[in-house]
Amino acid sequence: MAGTLLEQRMIRWLCGLAGYASETEGEDCAASASAESLAHGAAGSALSGQERASAQGRHSDRSGEGSSPSTELLPHETTPRVRQPDSLNAAKPDGVFTSGGTQSNYMGLLLARDRFCMSRWHWNVRELGLHPAASRMRVLCSEAAHFTVKQSAAQLGLGEQAVVSIPVDSQHRMRPDLLEQQLTQLRDDGLLPFALVATAGTTDFGSIDPLPELAAIARRHDLWLHTDAAYGGALLLSDKHAGLLAGLDLADSIAVDFHKMFYQPISCGAFLLRDRHDFRFMRQLADYLNPAEDEEDGVPNLVTKSVQTTRRFDALKLYISLQHIGRLAFGEMIDYTLELAGGTAALIRQEPAFELMNEPVMNAIVFRYVPASCPVGRSPEEWSDELNVRIRSTLLSEGTAVLARTKANGRLWLKFTLLNPRTELKHTKQILQKAKEIGKALEAGG
């Protein structure tokens, strides 16, 4: 039971952090810590939590299995970081820990699908399967959204054809004007848009969609708004950068990953829901697991709001890290990596041998080496792509650095994702210098 209670309290803290209305009062469960503790603290405490979670073995959703740490580990009740207007307090938030963004995005679209079918046709998908008109249902997201939006649509029986991608602006954010146009066109075509997926931190660029504008559009068109904040959700820990997520609290559901900028071992994520009543669409009761009597008696149980039955006690990792490091120090770590990204982007911008693809919003930087010339018989695009592939593989094989790669506008690019607060500007400068030297040598060798 104690493990279930701790997870529930961590969820309440997260809901408050995200700006959802909260019922809790009292101290913040994450004490502050000095910047000097950053070097080893996050990884060490998270690994400690990982070991304890593993030692606990199975964390069943059943509350009475006794597979949890003692109640002495329970955090204090927490205070929401952002107070909501009284008009929104009618909806009580909730959530559940998940394996990560993939599962959380799936859950968001599952609830969106089922609520739409119930609202429009009084059709219970869980009991009856897909409605005959389900092939007309549509999900909208940006063209930079995570692949799991399409994956989830396929798994939910709607097919990838149900996902409509909206073009992005020069900062790789969804364009609200084109979203409005597409919604009008879909309805003119007799199709049924039911969900909008916003992204707070795209995989390649760390771009954040205009959340308040998208929320307003979702309200006007009666769409479920799911915000994929798997990458960017950690900005909530930063007093300096939390404003980048303004409008996050307007989403019907939110995906957050803790094995990204929360520095937790894989796997650890959460699905947050603005109105806990919507969990009714996945509520299942079993006499041997979560009987109705338990629910009537107020016994906490997580089976009714999870796609998993047996799960690891991943809430413990995050709890221990927050207790040891503190929210303020986590925020300092995040602030530092964003500043490091800005400094690294400036180095790239100043070097003629490189082209910068994006001005970093978070800590992702997309760039490439630009060859000075092109061999006879080769196209400049093909030659540039080949050089960047070889630069990346050489850096890896020599043990210098591991750079990611991606494609944008049909071209190949290299990518820094600067998550480690112990990385310094001198390190990224050295990597860039080495990449330049490799590129020049490859050009000379043809």
mmCIF file of C-alpha atoms in Angstrom, residues 104-285:
data_model
loop_
_atom_site.group_PDB
_atom_site.id
_atom_site.type_symbol
_atom_site.label_atom_id
_atom_site.label_comp_id
_atom_site.label_asym_id
_atom_site.label_seq_id
_atom_site.Cartn_x
_atom_site.Cartn_y
_atom_site.Cartn_z
ATOM 1 C CA SER A 104 1.914 8.090 -22.274
ATOM 2 C CA ASN A 105 1.176 9.257 -25.823
ATOM 3 C CA TYR A 106 -0.723 6.039 -26.454
ATOM 4 C CA MET A 107 -2.833 6.565 -23.338
ATOM 5 C CA GLY A 108 -3.628 10.147 -24.309
ATOM 6 C CA LEU A 109 -4.965 9.118 -27.702
ATOM 7 C CA LEU A 110 -6.761 6.080 -26.283
ATOM 8 C CA LEU A 111 -8.755 8.255 -23.886
ATOM 9 C CA ALA A 112 -9.328 10.861 -26.595
ATOM 10 C CA ARG A 113 -10.694 8.222 -28.974
ATOM 11 C CA ASP A 114 -12.993 6.655 -26.418
ATOM 12 C CA ARG A 115 -14.326 9.941 -25.056
ATOM 13 C CA PHE A 116 -15.082 11.142 -28.584
ATOM 14 C CA CYS A 117 -16.946 7.939 -29.462
ATOM 15 C CA MET A 118 -18.969 8.125 -26.260
ATOM 16 C CA SER A 119 -19.747 11.817 -26.702
ATOM 17 C CA ARG A 120 -20.685 11.650 -30.385
ATOM 18 C CA TRP A 121 -22.350 8.254 -30.677
ATOM 19 C CA HIS A 122 -22.837 7.041 -27.071
ATOM 20 C CA TRP A 123 -20.560 4.223 -28.161
ATOM 21 C CA ASN A 124 -18.453 2.291 -25.637
ATOM 22 C CA VAL A 125 -15.308 1.267 -27.519
ATOM 23 C CA ARG A 126 -14.057 -0.926 -24.670
ATOM 24 C CA GLU A 127 -17.197 -3.058 -24.867
ATOM 25 C CA LEU A 128 -18.154 -2.805 -28.545
ATOM 26 C CA GLY A 129 -14.908 -2.217 -30.410
ATOM 27 C CA LEU A 130 -14.457 0.561 -32.948
ATOM 28 C CA HIS A 131 -17.485 2.462 -34.176
ATOM 29 C CA PRO A 132 -18.359 1.800 -37.852
ATOM 30 C CA ALA A 133 -17.460 5.415 -38.655
ATOM 31 C CA ALA A 134 -14.060 5.249 -36.932
ATOM 32 C CA SER A 135 -12.258 5.319 -40.290
ATOM 33 C CA ARG A 136 -13.298 8.972 -40.554
ATOM 34 C CA MET A 137 -11.684 9.969 -37.259
ATOM 35 C CA ARG A 138 -8.586 12.175 -37.457
ATOM 36 C CA VAL A 139 -5.710 13.167 -35.155
ATOM 37 C CA LEU A 140 -3.759 16.338 -35.890
ATOM 38 C CA CYS A 141 -0.137 17.033 -34.966
ATOM 39 C CA SER A 142 2.834 18.907 -36.377
ATOM 40 C CA GLU A 143 5.077 17.386 -39.010
ATOM 41 C CA ALA A 144 7.805 17.439 -36.335
ATOM 42 C CA ALA A 145 5.759 15.400 -33.845
ATOM 43 C CA HIS A 146 7.110 12.149 -32.423
ATOM 44 C CA PHE A 147 6.592 8.985 -34.470
ATOM 45 C CA THR A 148 4.555 7.477 -31.641
ATOM 46 C CA VAL A 149 1.560 9.588 -32.660
ATOM 47 C CA LYS A 150 1.250 7.501 -35.828
ATOM 48 C CA GLN A 151 2.230 4.357 -33.957
ATOM 49 C CA SER A 152 -0.514 4.929 -31.398
ATOM 50 C CA ALA A 153 -3.116 5.618 -34.087
ATOM 51 C CA ALA A 154 -2.204 2.314 -35.721
ATOM 52 C CA GLN A 155 -2.371 0.405 -32.434
ATOM 53 C CA LEU A 156 -5.734 1.979 -31.630
ATOM 54 C CA GLY A 157 -7.238 0.630 -34.846
ATOM 55 C CA LEU A 158 -7.460 4.002 -36.585
ATOM 56 C CA GLY A 159 -4.478 3.446 -38.851
ATOM 57 C CA GLU A 160 -1.665 5.824 -39.670
ATOM 58 C CA GLN A 161 -3.970 7.394 -42.254
ATOM 59 C CA ALA A 162 -5.856 8.959 -39.348
ATOM 60 C CA VAL A 163 -2.902 11.237 -38.515
ATOM 61 C CA VAL A 164 -2.837 14.599 -40.300
ATOM 62 C CA SER A 165 0.484 16.451 -40.136
ATOM 63 C CA ILE A 166 0.480 20.248 -39.967
ATOM 64 C CA PRO A 167 3.452 22.199 -41.410
ATOM 65 C CA VAL A 168 5.803 23.997 -39.041
ATOM 66 C CA ASP A 169 7.288 27.484 -39.078
ATOM 67 C CA SER A 170 10.971 28.418 -39.332
ATOM 68 C CA GLN A 171 11.383 27.503 -35.653
ATOM 69 C CA HIS A 172 9.883 24.040 -36.260
ATOM 70 C CA ARG A 173 6.667 24.828 -34.347
ATOM 71 C CA MET A 174 3.189 23.926 -35.519
ATOM 72 C CA ARG A 175 1.512 26.752 -37.437
ATOM 73 C CA PRO A 176 -1.887 27.561 -35.867
ATOM 74 C CA ASP A 177 -3.136 29.281 -39.035
ATOM 75 C CA LEU A 178 -2.559 26.150 -41.112
ATOM 76 C CA LEU A 179 -4.094 24.036 -38.360
ATOM 77 C CA GLU A 180 -7.288 26.100 -38.575
ATOM 78 C CA GLN A 181 -7.351 25.727 -42.351
ATOM 79 C CA GLN A 182 -6.844 21.975 -42.109
ATOM 80 C CA LEU A 183 -9.624 21.568 -39.560
ATOM 81 C CA THR A 184 -12.030 23.410 -41.847
ATOM 82 C CA GLN A 185 -10.973 21.249 -44.788
ATOM 83 C CA LEU A 186 -11.357 18.019 -42.826
ATOM 84 C CA ARG A 187 -14.889 18.874 -41.808
ATOM 85 C CA ASP A 188 -15.752 19.948 -45.350
ATOM 86 C CA ASP A 189 -14.555 16.511 -46.452
ATOM 87 C CA GLY A 190 -16.853 14.786 -43.965
ATOM 88 C CA LEU A 191 -14.021 13.701 -41.668
ATOM 89 C CA LEU A 192 -14.034 13.794 -37.865
ATOM 90 C CA PRO A 193 -11.089 15.500 -36.140
ATOM 91 C CA PHE A 194 -11.147 14.502 -32.469
ATOM 92 C CA ALA A 195 -7.645 15.038 -31.061
ATOM 93 C CA LEU A 196 -4.796 17.512 -31.330
ATOM 94 C CA VAL A 197 -1.270 16.574 -30.239
ATOM 95 C CA ALA A 198 0.995 19.474 -29.306
ATOM 96 C CA THR A 199 4.714 18.950 -28.792
ATOM 97 C CA ALA A 200 6.701 20.596 -26.007
ATOM 98 C CA GLY A 201 10.212 19.709 -27.093
ATOM 99 C CA THR A 202 10.545 18.065 -30.499
ATOM 100 C CA THR A 203 13.081 15.261 -30.753
ATOM 101 C CA ASP A 204 15.358 16.971 -33.256
ATOM 102 C CA PHE A 205 15.140 20.649 -32.378
ATOM 103 C CA GLY A 206 13.617 20.888 -28.911
ATOM 104 C CA SER A 207 10.980 23.170 -30.393
ATOM 105 C CA ILE A 208 7.864 23.974 -28.392
ATOM 106 C CA ASP A 209 4.565 24.406 -30.198
ATOM 107 C CA PRO A 210 2.538 27.561 -29.360
ATOM 108 C CA LEU A 211 0.603 25.867 -26.571
ATOM 109 C CA PRO A 212 -1.864 28.656 -25.640
ATOM 110 C CA GLU A 213 -2.878 29.172 -29.276
ATOM 111 C CA LEU A 214 -3.301 25.453 -29.855
ATOM 112 C CA ALA A 215 -5.346 25.131 -26.667
ATOM 113 C CA ALA A 216 -7.684 27.886 -27.856
ATOM 114 C CA ILE A 217 -8.129 26.126 -31.199
ATOM 115 C CA ALA A 218 -8.770 22.806 -29.450
ATOM 116 C CA ARG A 219 -11.484 24.415 -27.332
ATOM 117 C CA ARG A 220 -13.154 26.055 -30.317
ATOM 118 C CA HIS A 221 -13.219 22.800 -32.250
ATOM 119 C CA ASP A 222 -13.963 20.529 -29.277
ATOM 120 C CA LEU A 223 -10.731 18.547 -29.661
ATOM 121 C CA TRP A 224 -8.928 16.588 -26.976
ATOM 122 C CA LEU A 225 -5.559 18.314 -26.503
ATOM 123 C CA HIS A 226 -2.685 15.999 -25.620
ATOM 124 C CA THR A 227 0.700 17.630 -25.065
ATOM 125 C CA ASP A 228 3.781 15.494 -25.588
ATOM 126 C CA ALA A 229 6.192 17.030 -23.074
ATOM 127 C CA ALA A 230 8.356 13.927 -22.833
ATOM 128 C CA TYR A 231 11.436 16.013 -23.616
ATOM 129 C CA GLY A 232 10.464 19.520 -22.540
ATOM 130 C CA GLY A 233 8.470 18.742 -19.402
ATOM 131 C CA ALA A 234 11.560 19.057 -17.210
ATOM 132 C CA LEU A 235 11.606 22.799 -17.916
ATOM 133 C CA LEU A 236 8.951 23.020 -15.197
ATOM 134 C CA LEU A 237 11.761 22.503 -12.688
ATOM 135 C CA SER A 238 13.484 25.678 -13.882
ATOM 136 C CA ASP A 239 12.375 29.009 -12.465
ATOM 137 C CA LYS A 240 14.195 30.646 -15.375
ATOM 138 C CA HIS A 241 12.741 28.636 -18.259
ATOM 139 C CA ALA A 242 9.399 27.251 -17.015
ATOM 140 C CA GLY A 243 7.668 30.061 -18.896
ATOM 141 C CA LEU A 244 8.522 28.298 -22.150
ATOM 142 C CA LEU A 245 5.765 25.841 -21.207
ATOM 143 C CA ALA A 246 3.061 28.464 -20.705
ATOM 144 C CA GLY A 247 -0.233 26.832 -21.664
ATOM 145 C CA LEU A 248 0.834 23.315 -20.699
ATOM 146 C CA ASP A 249 -1.868 23.282 -18.024
ATOM 147 C CA LEU A 250 -4.538 23.764 -20.709
ATOM 148 C CA ALA A 251 -3.965 20.267 -22.120
ATOM 149 C CA ASP A 252 -6.400 17.457 -21.395
ATOM 150 C CA SER A 253 -3.448 15.108 -20.961
ATOM 151 C CA ILE A 254 0.332 15.387 -20.756
ATOM 152 C CA ALA A 255 3.220 12.993 -21.377
ATOM 153 C CA VAL A 256 6.403 13.492 -19.332
ATOM 154 C CA ASP A 257 9.616 11.452 -19.457
ATOM 155 C CA PHE A 258 11.887 11.300 -16.426
ATOM 156 C CA HIS A 259 14.675 9.396 -18.184
ATOM 157 C CA LYS A 260 15.490 12.500 -20.216
ATOM 158 C CA MET A 261 16.112 15.844 -18.476
ATOM 159 C CA PHE A 262 15.028 14.533 -15.092
ATOM 160 C CA TYR A 263 18.171 12.345 -15.255
ATOM 161 C CA GLN A 264 16.481 9.093 -14.228
ATOM 162 C CA PRO A 265 17.490 5.591 -15.381
ATOM 163 C CA ILE A 266 15.296 4.006 -18.033
ATOM 164 C CA SER A 267 12.414 3.533 -17.761
ATOM 165 C CA CYS A 268 10.484 6.244 -15.965
ATOM 166 C CA GLY A 269 7.678 8.468 -17.218
ATOM 167 C CA ALA A 270 4.242 9.751 -16.300
ATOM 168 C CA PHE A 271 0.858 10.350 -17.863
ATOM 169 C CA LEU A 272 -1.025 13.304 -16.370
ATOM 170 C CA LEU A 273 -4.743 13.876 -16.825
ATOM 171 C CA ARG A 274 -6.510 17.191 -16.201
ATOM 172 C CA ASP A 275 -9.786 15.483 -15.270
ATOM 173 C CA ARG A 276 -9.469 12.158 -13.483
ATOM 174 C CA HIS A 277 -13.035 11.287 -14.523
ATOM 175 C CA ASP A 278 -11.689 10.495 -17.998
ATOM 176 C CA PHE A 279 -9.876 7.455 -16.605
ATOM 177 C CA ARG A 280 -13.304 5.785 -16.667
ATOM 178 C CA PHE A 281 -12.656 4.797 -20.273
ATOM 179 C CA MET A 282 -9.936 2.344 -19.249
ATOM 180 C CA ARG A 283 -11.402 1.192 -15.933
ATOM 181 C CA GLN A 284 -11.401 -2.585 -15.560
ATOM 182 C CA LEU A 285 -12.366 -4.519 -12.437
#
